[in-house]
PDB file of C-alpha atoms in Angstrom:
ATOM      1  CA  MET A1286       8.773  21.946  15.590  1.00 96.00           C
ATOM      2  CA  ARG A1287      10.318  20.660  12.364  1.00 98.00           C
ATOM      3  CA  ALA A1288       8.019  19.538   9.582  1.00 98.00           C
ATOM      4  CA  ALA A1289       7.918  18.842   5.865  1.00 98.00           C
ATOM      5  CA  GLN A1290       5.800  21.415   4.068  1.00 98.00           C
ATOM      6  CA  ILE A1291       4.294  21.514   0.593  1.00 98.00           C
ATOM      7  CA  VAL A1292       4.523  25.151  -0.470  1.00 97.00           C
ATOM      8  CA  GLU A1293       3.449  24.697  -4.073  1.00 96.00           C
ATOM      9  CA  PRO A1294       1.602  21.706  -5.608  1.00 95.00           C
ATOM     10  CA  GLY A1295       3.793  19.699  -7.930  1.00 94.00           C
ATOM     11  CA  ARG A1296       6.989  20.486  -6.043  1.00 96.00           C
ATOM     12  CA  PRO A1297       8.695  18.413  -3.298  1.00 97.00           C
ATOM     13  CA  PRO A1298       8.181  19.443   0.320  1.00 98.00           C
ATOM     14  CA  VAL A1299      10.771  21.481   2.192  1.00 97.00           C
ATOM     15  CA  ALA A1300      11.815  21.110   5.819  1.00 97.00           C
ATOM     16  CA  ALA A1301      10.543  24.063   7.853  1.00 97.00           C
ATOM     17  CA  ASP A1302      10.039  25.348  11.384  1.00 97.00           C
ATOM     18  CA  LEU A1303       6.322  25.423  12.207  1.00 97.00           C
ATOM     19  CA  PRO A1304       4.311  26.018  15.393  1.00 97.00           C
ATOM     20  CA  VAL A1305       3.397  22.917  17.370  1.00 97.00           C
ATOM     21  CA  PRO A1306      -0.256  22.175  16.540  1.00 96.00           C
ATOM     22  CA  VAL A1307      -2.978  22.655  19.129  1.00 92.00           C
ATOM     23  CA  GLY A1308      -5.441  19.796  19.347  1.00 87.00           C
ATOM     24  CA  GLY A1309      -9.016  20.789  18.606  1.00 89.00           C
ATOM     25  CA  PRO A1310     -12.218  19.135  19.878  1.00 93.00           C
ATOM     26  CA  GLY A1311     -11.926  15.372  19.582  1.00 93.00           C
ATOM     27  CA  GLU A1312      -8.262  15.534  18.544  1.00 95.00           C
ATOM     28  CA  THR A1313      -5.183  13.998  20.152  1.00 97.00           C
ATOM     29  CA  LEU A1314      -1.608  15.171  19.780  1.00 97.00           C
ATOM     30  CA  VAL A1315       0.718  12.478  18.454  1.00 98.00           C
ATOM     31  CA  GLU A1316       4.481  12.564  18.795  1.00 98.00           C
ATOM     32  CA  VAL A1317       5.324  11.294  15.317  1.00 98.00           C
ATOM     33  CA  VAL A1318       7.979   8.593  15.113  1.00 98.00           C
ATOM     34  CA  ALA A1319       7.550   7.522  11.477  1.00 98.00           C
ATOM     35  CA  ALA A1320       5.743   8.917   8.423  1.00 98.00           C
ATOM     36  CA  PRO A1321       5.848   7.052   5.088  1.00 98.00           C
ATOM     37  CA  VAL A1322       5.966   8.732   1.688  1.00 98.00           C
ATOM     38  CA  THR A1323       3.144   6.944  -0.138  1.00 96.00           C
ATOM     39  CA  PRO A1324       1.714   7.089  -3.667  1.00 93.00           C
ATOM     40  CA  LEU A1325      -1.355   8.820  -2.225  1.00 94.00           C
ATOM     41  CA  ASP A1326       0.829  11.559  -0.733  1.00 97.00           C
ATOM     42  CA  LEU A1327       2.494  12.100  -4.104  1.00 96.00           C
ATOM     43  CA  LEU A1328      -0.876  12.145  -5.868  1.00 94.00           C
ATOM     44  CA  CYS A1329      -2.472  14.609  -3.458  1.00 95.00           C
ATOM     45  CA  ALA A1330       0.507  16.976  -3.584  1.00 96.00           C
ATOM     46  CA  SER A1331       0.574  16.974  -7.383  1.00 95.00           C
ATOM     47  CA  GLY A1332      -2.397  19.328  -7.482  1.00 92.00           C
ATOM     48  CA  THR A1333      -3.900  17.316 -10.329  1.00 90.00           C
ATOM     49  CA  SER A1334      -5.657  14.540  -8.405  1.00 86.00           C
ATOM     50  CA  TYR A1335      -9.383  13.861  -8.143  1.00 85.00           C
ATOM     51  CA  PHE A1336      -9.249  15.535  -4.709  1.00 89.00           C
ATOM     52  CA  GLY A1337      -8.501  18.842  -6.394  1.00 92.00           C
ATOM     53  CA  ARG A1338      -5.713  21.317  -5.761  1.00 94.00           C
ATOM     54  CA  PRO A1339      -4.759  21.203  -2.049  1.00 95.00           C
ATOM     55  CA  ARG A1340      -4.767  24.347   0.050  1.00 94.00           C
ATOM     56  CA  THR A1341      -1.135  25.335   0.566  1.00 96.00           C
ATOM     57  CA  PRO A1342       1.071  25.452   2.467  1.00 97.00           C
ATOM     58  CA  TYR A1343       0.358  22.182   4.239  1.00 98.00           C
ATOM     59  CA  VAL A1344       2.192  19.333   5.946  1.00 98.00           C
ATOM     60  CA  PRO A1345       1.765  16.153   3.854  1.00 98.00           C
ATOM     61  CA  GLY A1346       1.418  12.616   5.173  1.00 98.00           C
ATOM     62  CA  VAL A1347      -1.787  10.569   5.080  1.00 97.00           C
ATOM     63  CA  GLN A1348      -0.609   8.123   7.740  1.00 98.00           C
ATOM     64  CA  GLY A1349       2.057   7.566  10.354  1.00 98.00           C
ATOM     65  CA  ALA A1350       3.053   5.961  13.623  1.00 98.00           C
ATOM     66  CA  GLY A1351       3.955   7.545  16.920  1.00 98.00           C
ATOM     67  CA  ILE A1352       3.122   8.020  20.584  1.00 98.00           C
ATOM     68  CA  ALA A1353      -0.181   9.411  21.897  1.00 97.00           C
ATOM     69  CA  ASP A1354      -0.890   9.679  25.621  1.00 95.00           C
ATOM     70  CA  GLY A1355       2.032   7.338  26.258  1.00 95.00           C
ATOM     71  CA  ARG A1356       0.682   4.662  23.888  1.00 97.00           C
ATOM     72  CA  PRO A1357       2.190   3.498  20.583  1.00 98.00           C
ATOM     73  CA  VAL A1358      -0.296   4.222  17.805  1.00 98.00           C
ATOM     74  CA  TRP A1359      -0.818   4.180  14.067  1.00 98.00           C
ATOM     75  CA  PHE A1360      -2.900   7.025  12.691  1.00 98.00           C
ATOM     76  CA  ALA A1361      -4.469   8.330   9.491  1.00 96.00           C
ATOM     77  CA  THR A1362      -4.985  11.895   8.253  1.00 96.00           C
ATOM     78  CA  THR A1363      -6.750  13.573   5.322  1.00 95.00           C
ATOM     79  CA  ALA A1364      -3.745  15.762   4.419  1.00 96.00           C
ATOM     80  CA  GLY A1365      -3.902  16.755   0.757  1.00 95.00           C
ATOM     81  CA  MET A1366      -7.456  15.473   0.452  1.00 95.00           C
ATOM     82  CA  ALA A1367      -8.941  18.102   2.773  1.00 94.00           C
ATOM     83  CA  PRO A1368      -7.556  21.234   4.453  1.00 94.00           C
ATOM     84  CA  GLY A1369      -5.207  20.457   7.321  1.00 95.00           C
ATOM     85  CA  ASP A1370      -1.802  19.029   8.100  1.00 97.00           C
ATOM     86  CA  GLY A1371      -0.545  15.460   8.071  1.00 97.00           C
ATOM     87  CA  SER A1372       2.038  13.137   9.555  1.00 98.00           C
ATOM     88  CA  MET A1373       5.348  14.470   8.225  1.00 98.00           C
ATOM     89  CA  ALA A1374       6.126  16.550  11.302  1.00 98.00           C
ATOM     90  CA  GLN A1375       7.404  16.071  14.816  1.00 98.00           C
ATOM     91  CA  THR A1376       3.847  16.467  16.167  1.00 98.00           C
ATOM     92  CA  ALA A1377       0.455  15.918  14.539  1.00 98.00           C
ATOM     93  CA  ALA A1378      -3.067  16.709  15.740  1.00 97.00           C
ATOM     94  CA  VAL A1379      -5.195  13.678  14.890  1.00 97.00           C
ATOM     95  CA  PRO A1380      -8.890  12.883  15.467  1.00 95.00           C
ATOM     96  CA  ALA A1381      -9.039  10.298  18.246  1.00 94.00           C
ATOM     97  CA  ARG A1382     -11.225   8.083  16.042  1.00 93.00           C
ATOM     98  CA  ASP A1383      -8.323   7.736  13.580  1.00 94.00           C
ATOM     99  CA  LEU A1384      -5.861   6.324  16.142  1.00 97.00           C
ATOM    100  CA  VAL A1385      -5.155   2.599  16.365  1.00 97.00           C
ATOM    101  CA  GLU A1386      -3.174   1.350  19.344  1.00 97.00           C
ATOM    102  CA  LEU A1387      -0.250  -0.863  18.361  1.00 97.00           C
ATOM    103  CA  PRO A1388       0.767  -4.074  20.124  1.00 96.00           C
ATOM    104  CA  ALA A1389       3.794  -4.194  22.375  1.00 93.00           C
ATOM    105  CA  GLY A1390       6.999  -4.692  20.458  1.00 95.00           C
ATOM    106  CA  ALA A1391       5.733  -3.161  17.204  1.00 97.00           C
ATOM    107  CA  ASP A1392       8.420  -1.308  15.233  1.00 97.00           C
ATOM    108  CA  PRO A1393       6.812   2.030  14.278  1.00 97.00           C
ATOM    109  CA  VAL A1394       8.980   2.413  11.176  1.00 98.00           C
ATOM    110  CA  GLU A1395       8.035  -1.075   9.955  1.00 98.00           C
ATOM    111  CA  VAL A1396       4.349  -0.492  10.705  1.00 98.00           C
ATOM    112  CA  ALA A1397       4.465   2.860   8.906  1.00 98.00           C
ATOM    113  CA  ALA A1398       6.103   1.230   5.873  1.00 98.00           C
ATOM    114  CA  LEU A1399       3.353  -1.396   5.782  1.00 98.00           C
ATOM    115  CA  GLY A1400       0.445   0.886   6.697  1.00 97.00           C
ATOM    116  CA  LEU A1401      -2.534   1.200   4.402  1.00 97.00           C
ATOM    117  CA  SER A1402      -0.774  -0.670   1.593  1.00 97.00           C
ATOM    118  CA  ALA A1403      -0.712  -3.792   3.759  1.00 98.00           C
ATOM    119  CA  VAL A1404      -4.316  -3.109   4.784  1.00 98.00           C
ATOM    120  CA  ALA A1405      -5.236  -3.115   1.092  1.00 98.00           C
ATOM    121  CA  ALA A1406      -3.418  -6.411   0.556  1.00 98.00           C
ATOM    122  CA  HIS A1407      -5.023  -7.977   3.619  1.00 98.00           C
ATOM    123  CA  MET A1408      -8.588  -6.869   2.981  1.00 98.00           C
ATOM    124  CA  ALA A1409      -8.494  -7.377  -0.781  1.00 98.00           C
ATOM    125  CA  LEU A1410      -7.339 -10.959  -0.246  1.00 98.00           C
ATOM    126  CA  THR A1411      -9.555 -11.934   2.661  1.00 98.00           C
ATOM    127  CA  TRP A1412     -12.623  -9.677   2.716  1.00 98.00           C
ATOM    128  CA  ARG A1413     -13.145  -8.939  -0.973  1.00 98.00           C
ATOM    129  CA  GLY A1414     -11.307 -11.925  -2.430  1.00 98.00           C
ATOM    130  CA  GLU A1415     -12.565 -14.485   0.133  1.00 98.00           C
ATOM    131  CA  LEU A1416      -9.266 -16.354   0.149  1.00 98.00           C
ATOM    132  CA  ALA A1417      -9.642 -19.839   1.628  1.00 97.00           C
ATOM    133  CA  PRO A1418      -6.943 -22.225   2.882  1.00 98.00           C
ATOM    134  CA  GLY A1419      -5.595 -24.513   0.186  1.00 98.00           C
ATOM    135  CA  GLU A1420      -6.189 -22.098  -2.690  1.00 98.00           C
ATOM    136  CA  GLN A1421      -3.659 -20.969  -5.282  1.00 98.00           C
ATOM    137  CA  VAL A1422      -3.112 -17.203  -5.560  1.00 98.00           C
ATOM    138  CA  VAL A1423      -1.520 -15.035  -8.233  1.00 98.00           C
ATOM    139  CA  VAL A1424      -0.173 -11.697  -6.940  1.00 98.00           C
ATOM    140  CA  LEU A1425       0.656  -9.067  -9.560  1.00 98.00           C
ATOM    141  CA  GLY A1426       2.993  -6.167  -8.854  1.00 97.00           C
ATOM    142  CA  ALA A1427       4.611  -8.342  -6.224  1.00 97.00           C
ATOM    143  CA  GLY A1428       7.661  -6.101  -5.827  1.00 95.00           C
ATOM    144  CA  GLY A1429       5.600  -3.177  -4.535  1.00 95.00           C
ATOM    145  CA  VAL A1430       4.500  -2.747  -0.939  1.00 96.00           C
ATOM    146  CA  VAL A1431       0.980  -4.045  -1.639  1.00 97.00           C
ATOM    147  CA  GLY A1432       2.386  -7.004  -3.551  1.00 98.00           C
ATOM    148  CA  GLN A1433       5.065  -7.933  -1.020  1.00 98.00           C
ATOM    149  CA  ALA A1434       2.496  -7.801   1.765  1.00 98.00           C
ATOM    150  CA  ALA A1435      -0.003  -9.821  -0.276  1.00 98.00           C
ATOM    151  CA  VAL A1436       2.468 -12.642  -0.926  1.00 98.00           C
ATOM    152  CA  GLN A1437       3.178 -12.975   2.797  1.00 98.00           C
ATOM    153  CA  ILE A1438      -0.445 -12.591   3.927  1.00 98.00           C
ATOM    154  CA  ALA A1439      -1.643 -15.157   1.374  1.00 98.00           C
ATOM    155  CA  ARG A1440       0.919 -17.576   2.739  1.00 96.00           C
ATOM    156  CA  THR A1441      -0.104 -17.079   6.376  1.00 95.00           C
ATOM    157  CA  ALA A1442      -3.780 -17.328   5.354  1.00 96.00           C
ATOM    158  CA  GLY A1443      -3.151 -20.865   4.122  1.00 97.00           C
ATOM    159  CA  ALA A1444      -2.654 -20.496   0.369  1.00 98.00           C
ATOM    160  CA  ARG A1445      -1.097 -23.677  -0.993  1.00 98.00           C
ATOM    161  CA  ARG A1446       0.833 -21.849  -3.706  1.00 98.00           C
ATOM    162  CA  VAL A1447       1.582 -18.171  -4.372  1.00 98.00           C
ATOM    163  CA  VAL A1448       2.677 -17.133  -7.860  1.00 98.00           C
ATOM    164  CA  ALA A1449       4.034 -13.596  -8.216  1.00 98.00           C
ATOM    165  CA  GLY A1450       4.174 -11.299 -11.219  1.00 98.00           C
ATOM    166  CA  ALA A1451       7.009  -8.735 -11.203  1.00 97.00           C
ATOM    167  CA  ARG A1452       8.003  -6.025 -13.657  1.00 93.00           C
ATOM    168  CA  SER A1453      11.753  -5.807 -12.928  1.00 94.00           C
ATOM    169  CA  PRO A1454      14.567  -8.008 -11.609  1.00 96.00           C
ATOM    170  CA  THR A1455      14.575  -6.008  -8.363  1.00 94.00           C
ATOM    171  CA  ALA A1456      10.832  -6.518  -7.942  1.00 95.00           C
ATOM    172  CA  ALA A1457      11.238 -10.222  -8.678  1.00 97.00           C
ATOM    173  CA  GLU A1458      13.864 -10.541  -5.948  1.00 97.00           C
ATOM    174  CA  ARG A1459      11.580  -8.787  -3.452  1.00 96.00           C
ATOM    175  CA  ALA A1460       8.778 -11.194  -4.375  1.00 97.00           C
ATOM    176  CA  ARG A1461      11.052 -14.182  -3.795  1.00 97.00           C
ATOM    177  CA  ARG A1462      12.163 -12.801  -0.426  1.00 96.00           C
ATOM    178  CA  ALA A1463       8.496 -12.356   0.482  1.00 97.00           C
ATOM    179  CA  GLY A1464       7.980 -16.083  -0.096  1.00 97.00           C
ATOM    180  CA  ALA A1465       6.549 -16.486  -3.598  1.00 98.00           C
ATOM    181  CA  ASP A1466       6.724 -20.052  -4.906  1.00 98.00           C
ATOM    182  CA  ALA A1467       7.307 -18.835  -8.457  1.00 98.00           C
ATOM    183  CA  VAL A1468       7.861 -15.470 -10.121  1.00 98.00           C
ATOM    184  CA  VAL A1469       6.661 -14.538 -13.603  1.00 98.00           C
ATOM    185  CA  ALA A1470       8.560 -11.757 -15.404  1.00 98.00           C
ATOM    186  CA  LEU A1471       6.139  -9.115 -16.691  1.00 98.00           C
ATOM    187  CA  ASP A1472       8.589  -7.837 -19.295  1.00 96.00           C
ATOM    188  CA  THR A1473       6.439  -8.058 -22.419  1.00 96.00           C
ATOM    189  CA  GLY A1474       3.226  -6.484 -23.624  1.00 95.00           C
ATOM    190  CA  ASP A1475       2.044  -9.674 -25.297  1.00 97.00           C
ATOM    191  CA  VAL A1476      -0.937 -11.200 -23.471  1.00 97.00           C
ATOM    192  CA  ALA A1477      -0.481 -14.688 -24.929  1.00 97.00           C
ATOM    193  CA  THR A1478       3.180 -14.863 -23.926  1.00 98.00           C
ATOM    194  CA  LEU A1479       2.448 -13.784 -20.359  1.00 98.00           C
ATOM    195  CA  ALA A1480      -0.563 -16.114 -20.145  1.00 98.00           C
ATOM    196  CA  ALA A1481       1.679 -19.035 -21.099  1.00 98.00           C
ATOM    197  CA  ARG A1482       4.175 -18.028 -18.382  1.00 98.00           C
ATOM    198  CA  PHE A1483       1.453 -17.916 -15.738  1.00 98.00           C
ATOM    199  CA  ALA A1484       0.106 -21.298 -16.859  1.00 97.00           C
ATOM    200  CA  GLU A1485       3.579 -22.792 -16.488  1.00 98.00           C
ATOM    201  CA  ALA A1486       4.192 -21.190 -13.072  1.00 98.00           C
ATOM    202  CA  CYS A1487       0.854 -22.264 -11.605  1.00 98.00           C
ATOM    203  CA  ASP A1488       0.132 -25.736 -10.318  1.00 97.00           C
ATOM    204  CA  GLY A1489      -3.133 -26.110 -12.195  1.00 97.00           C
ATOM    205  CA  PRO A1490      -5.737 -23.335 -12.430  1.00 98.00           C
ATOM    206  CA  ALA A1491      -5.498 -20.507  -9.902  1.00 98.00           C
ATOM    207  CA  ASP A1492      -8.341 -19.541  -7.591  1.00 98.00           C
ATOM    208  CA  LEU A1493      -7.629 -15.857  -7.027  1.00 98.00           C
ATOM    209  CA  VAL A1494      -5.703 -13.049  -8.741  1.00 98.00           C
ATOM    210  CA  LEU A1495      -4.750  -9.977  -6.706  1.00 98.00           C
ATOM    211  CA  ASP A1496      -4.221  -7.169  -9.180  1.00 98.00           C
ATOM    212  CA  PRO A1497      -2.811  -3.698  -8.437  1.00 97.00           C
ATOM    213  CA  LEU A1498      -1.656  -3.331 -12.075  1.00 97.00           C
ATOM    214  CA  PHE A1499      -4.555  -3.915 -14.528  1.00 97.00           C
ATOM    215  CA  GLY A1500      -3.555  -3.676 -18.202  1.00 98.00           C
ATOM    216  CA  VAL A1501      -1.813  -6.522 -20.042  1.00 98.00           C
ATOM    217  CA  PRO A1502      -0.496  -8.304 -16.911  1.00 98.00           C
ATOM    218  CA  ALA A1503      -4.015  -8.629 -15.483  1.00 98.00           C
ATOM    219  CA  ALA A1504      -5.465  -9.853 -18.784  1.00 98.00           C
ATOM    220  CA  ALA A1505      -2.773 -12.538 -18.928  1.00 98.00           C
ATOM    221  CA  ALA A1506      -3.199 -13.593 -15.298  1.00 98.00           C
ATOM    222  CA  ALA A1507      -6.966 -13.901 -15.742  1.00 97.00           C
ATOM    223  CA  HIS A1508      -6.328 -16.743 -18.205  1.00 97.00           C
ATOM    224  CA  ALA A1509      -4.767 -18.720 -15.332  1.00 97.00           C
ATOM    225  CA  LEU A1510      -7.986 -18.652 -13.277  1.00 98.00           C
ATOM    226  CA  ARG A1511     -10.255 -21.647 -12.852  1.00 98.00           C
ATOM    227  CA  ALA A1512     -13.932 -21.554 -13.697  1.00 97.00           C
ATOM    228  CA  GLY A1513     -15.576 -19.243 -11.166  1.00 97.00           C
ATOM    229  CA  GLY A1514     -12.210 -17.793 -10.158  1.00 98.00           C
ATOM    230  CA  ARG A1515     -11.926 -14.371  -8.550  1.00 98.00           C
ATOM    231  CA  TRP A1516      -9.986 -11.408  -9.872  1.00 98.00           C
ATOM    232  CA  VAL A1517      -9.646  -8.521  -7.409  1.00 98.00           C
ATOM    233  CA  ASN A1518      -8.465  -5.238  -8.884  1.00 98.00           C
ATOM    234  CA  LEU A1519      -7.135  -2.550  -6.553  1.00 96.00           C
ATOM    235  CA  GLY A1520      -5.043  -0.386  -8.842  1.00 93.00           C
ATOM    236  CA  SER A1521      -3.927   0.534 -12.347  1.00 93.00           C
ATOM    237  CA  SER A1522      -0.144   0.922 -12.149  1.00 91.00           C
ATOM    238  CA  ALA A1523       0.285  -0.714 -15.567  1.00 93.00           C
ATOM    239  CA  ASP A1524      -2.705   0.772 -17.421  1.00 94.00           C
ATOM    240  CA  GLU A1525      -6.161   2.258 -16.888  1.00 94.00           C
ATOM    241  CA  THR A1526      -7.635  -0.200 -19.383  1.00 96.00           C
ATOM    242  CA  CYS A1527      -7.260  -3.956 -19.775  1.00 97.00           C
ATOM    243  CA  PRO A1528      -7.374  -6.037 -22.994  1.00 96.00           C
ATOM    244  CA  ILE A1529      -9.524  -8.862 -21.654  1.00 94.00           C
ATOM    245  CA  GLY A1530     -11.973 -10.544 -23.972  1.00 91.00           C
ATOM    246  CA  SER A1531     -15.626 -10.996 -23.073  1.00 94.00           C
ATOM    247  CA  SER A1532     -15.352 -14.690 -23.952  1.00 93.00           C
ATOM    248  CA  THR A1533     -12.689 -15.178 -21.276  1.00 92.00           C
ATOM    249  CA  LEU A1534     -14.880 -13.604 -18.598  1.00 94.00           C
ATOM    250  CA  ARG A1535     -18.066 -15.355 -19.702  1.00 94.00           C
ATOM    251  CA  GLY A1536     -16.553 -18.690 -20.683  1.00 93.00           C
ATOM    252  CA  ARG A1537     -15.117 -19.216 -17.202  1.00 93.00           C
ATOM    253  CA  SER A1538     -17.778 -17.306 -15.256  1.00 96.00           C
ATOM    254  CA  LEU A1539     -14.998 -15.219 -13.731  1.00 97.00           C
ATOM    255  CA  ARG A1540     -15.759 -12.768 -10.938  1.00 97.00           C
ATOM    256  CA  LEU A1541     -14.097  -9.362 -11.435  1.00 97.00           C
ATOM    257  CA  LEU A1542     -14.167  -7.457  -8.153  1.00 98.00           C
ATOM    258  CA  GLY A1543     -13.051  -3.919  -7.370  1.00 97.00           C
ATOM    259  CA  TYR A1544     -11.427  -2.935  -4.086  1.00 98.00           C
ATOM    260  CA  THR A1545     -10.605   0.355  -2.357  1.00 95.00           C
ATOM    261  CA  ASN A1546      -9.585   1.121   1.224  1.00 94.00           C
ATOM    262  CA  ASN A1547     -12.090   3.985   1.115  1.00 90.00           C
ATOM    263  CA  GLU A1548     -14.911   1.451   1.388  1.00 94.00           C
ATOM    264  CA  LEU A1549     -13.711   0.141   4.760  1.00 95.00           C
ATOM    265  CA  THR A1550     -15.465   1.157   7.930  1.00 94.00           C
ATOM    266  CA  PRO A1551     -13.260   2.676  10.657  1.00 92.00           C
ATOM    267  CA  GLU A1552     -13.672  -0.576  12.575  1.00 95.00           C
ATOM    268  CA  GLN A1553     -12.522  -2.681   9.617  1.00 97.00           C
ATOM    269  CA  ARG A1554      -9.500  -0.469   9.031  1.00 96.00           C
ATOM    270  CA  ALA A1555      -8.522  -0.548  12.705  1.00 96.00           C
ATOM    271  CA  ALA A1556      -8.857  -4.333  12.840  1.00 97.00           C
ATOM    272  CA  SER A1557      -6.727  -4.709   9.718  1.00 98.00           C
ATOM    273  CA  ILE A1558      -4.010  -2.374  11.033  1.00 97.00           C
ATOM    274  CA  ALA A1559      -3.970  -4.396  14.262  1.00 97.00           C
ATOM    275  CA  PHE A1560      -3.595  -7.587  12.193  1.00 98.00           C
ATOM    276  CA  VAL A1561      -0.788  -6.082  10.117  1.00 98.00           C
ATOM    277  CA  ALA A1562       1.075  -4.854  13.210  1.00 98.00           C
ATOM    278  CA  GLY A1563       0.638  -8.203  14.929  1.00 97.00           C
ATOM    279  CA  GLN A1564       2.020 -10.071  11.923  1.00 98.00           C
ATOM    280  CA  SER A1565       4.963  -7.679  11.858  1.00 97.00           C
ATOM    281  CA  VAL A1566       5.721  -8.268  15.545  1.00 97.00           C
ATOM    282  CA  ALA A1567       5.556 -12.017  14.932  1.00 96.00           C
ATOM    283  CA  GLY A1568       8.086 -11.728  12.107  1.00 96.00           C
ATOM    284  CA  ARG A1569       5.613 -12.871   9.448  1.00 97.00           C
ATOM    285  CA  LEU A1570       5.187  -9.567   7.597  1.00 98.00           C
ATOM    286  CA  SER A1571       7.727  -7.005   6.404  1.00 97.00           C
ATOM    287  CA  VAL A1572       8.439  -4.968   3.287  1.00 97.00           C
ATOM    288  CA  ALA A1573      11.505  -3.313   1.803  1.00 95.00           C
ATOM    289  CA  HIS A1574      11.806   0.194   3.179  1.00 97.00           C
ATOM    290  CA  GLU A1575      14.241   3.029   3.860  1.00 96.00           C
ATOM    291  CA  ARG A1576      14.499   5.039   7.070  1.00 97.00           C
ATOM    292  CA  VAL A1577      15.263   8.688   6.179  1.00 98.00           C
ATOM    293  CA  PRO A1578      15.583  11.750   8.452  1.00 98.00           C
ATOM    294  CA  LEU A1579      12.772  14.297   8.070  1.00 98.00           C
ATOM    295  CA  GLU A1580      15.345  16.961   7.184  1.00 97.00           C
ATOM    296  CA  GLU A1581      16.002  15.072   3.935  1.00 98.00           C
ATOM    297  CA  CYS A1582      12.321  15.128   2.933  1.00 98.00           C
ATOM    298  CA  ALA A1583      12.818  16.912  -0.405  1.00 97.00           C
ATOM    299  CA  ALA A1584      15.387  14.464  -1.761  1.00 97.00           C
ATOM    300  CA  ALA A1585      13.503  11.482  -0.331  1.00 98.00           C
ATOM    301  CA  TRP A1586      10.232  12.651  -1.893  1.00 98.00           C
ATOM    302  CA  THR A1587      11.913  13.068  -5.275  1.00 97.00           C
ATOM    303  CA  ARG A1588      13.478   9.589  -5.135  1.00 97.00           C
ATOM    304  CA  GLN A1589      10.190   7.971  -4.135  1.00 95.00           C
ATOM    305  CA  ALA A1590       8.328   9.744  -6.938  1.00 95.00           C
ATOM    306  CA  ALA A1591      10.953   8.638  -9.472  1.00 93.00           C
ATOM    307  CA  GLY A1592      10.903   5.020  -8.292  1.00 89.00           C
ATOM    308  CA  ALA A1593      14.566   5.321  -7.332  1.00 91.00           C
ATOM    309  CA  ALA A1594      14.196   4.296  -3.678  1.00 92.00           C
ATOM    310  CA  SER A1595      15.156   0.857  -2.431  1.00 89.00           C
ATOM    311  CA  GLY A1596      11.678   0.459  -0.917  1.00 94.00           C
ATOM    312  CA  ARG A1597       8.998   2.524   0.786  1.00 97.00           C
ATOM    313  CA  ILE A1598      10.651   5.639   2.243  1.00 98.00           C
ATOM    314  CA  VAL A1599       9.723   6.368   5.848  1.00 98.00           C
ATOM    315  CA  LEU A1600      10.562   9.811   7.217  1.00 98.00           C
ATOM    316  CA  VAL A1601      11.768   9.792  10.815  1.00 98.00           C
ATOM    317  CA  PRO A1602      11.414  13.191  12.563  1.00 94.00           C
ATOM    318  CA  GLY A1603      13.744  12.257  15.413  1.00 82.00           C
ATOM    319  CA  ALA A1604      16.606  10.970  13.263  1.00 70.00           C
ATOM    320  CA  SER A1605      19.644  13.095  12.421  1.00 59.00           C
ATOM    321  CA  SER A1606      20.931  13.646   8.905  1.00 53.00           C
TER     322      SER A1606
END
């Protein structure tokens, strides 16, 4: 079979001929239809992540979509985090517990593009953030996959207004296409300037900030929150630290909440994937993505790592170059 293979950490994968895997106890063989190139894949393959240096060579891909026993499924793997191969191959051996059956009509490429990023948006908003109908939400990093998904999910969950924060004109356009009511340009490192922009974009104090950025953008958005407002952090794309004053947190009794997909139970993750797929089928959830043949994995990986792709790249083993 054809597969992408990481031969050396820190270098892009290469397309290679590998033996078809043999399913072990409790595993199911999946005919892979779509495998996204995600930030976690890039991190794991760098050899410098908190998971340690991966055992090479290995097939990357922490998630994908395909066919198992005649059923359309989404699946997760631990490729790069633990020994073993992942989704970027024509066939993958996957523990049965990590399969989620997809609804009829689901587009596997779209579901793969959404994947765990959309799960993070969904669960951070609803489970951790306790979003209620009629609330006003600020979504930072709204041009990324998490952000695009969050804007749409907040809308379908009944948010009365969704204000997006975007770091580039392209990201701002994606946020608008996702349905944001207003978009704040995150093009300055001055907290006061950004805080004033959020105050102007919001219709009164916000109830919830969804934050995959941290840093200056999060500090500014926090000023838009009402007393008792919630701030859910699920990433640090802008900075590992945040210049927020104690008086802001204490004076408004803000709730700062952390979120990670790793905290979800298998049942929670499966339910969220089912929700995400269902919203996709209904036409209420989509993100910018590229469909790229598996044979072009090296160039695709490099473009995704450099931020030069037009959206989340999804490798398609069955497509021709």
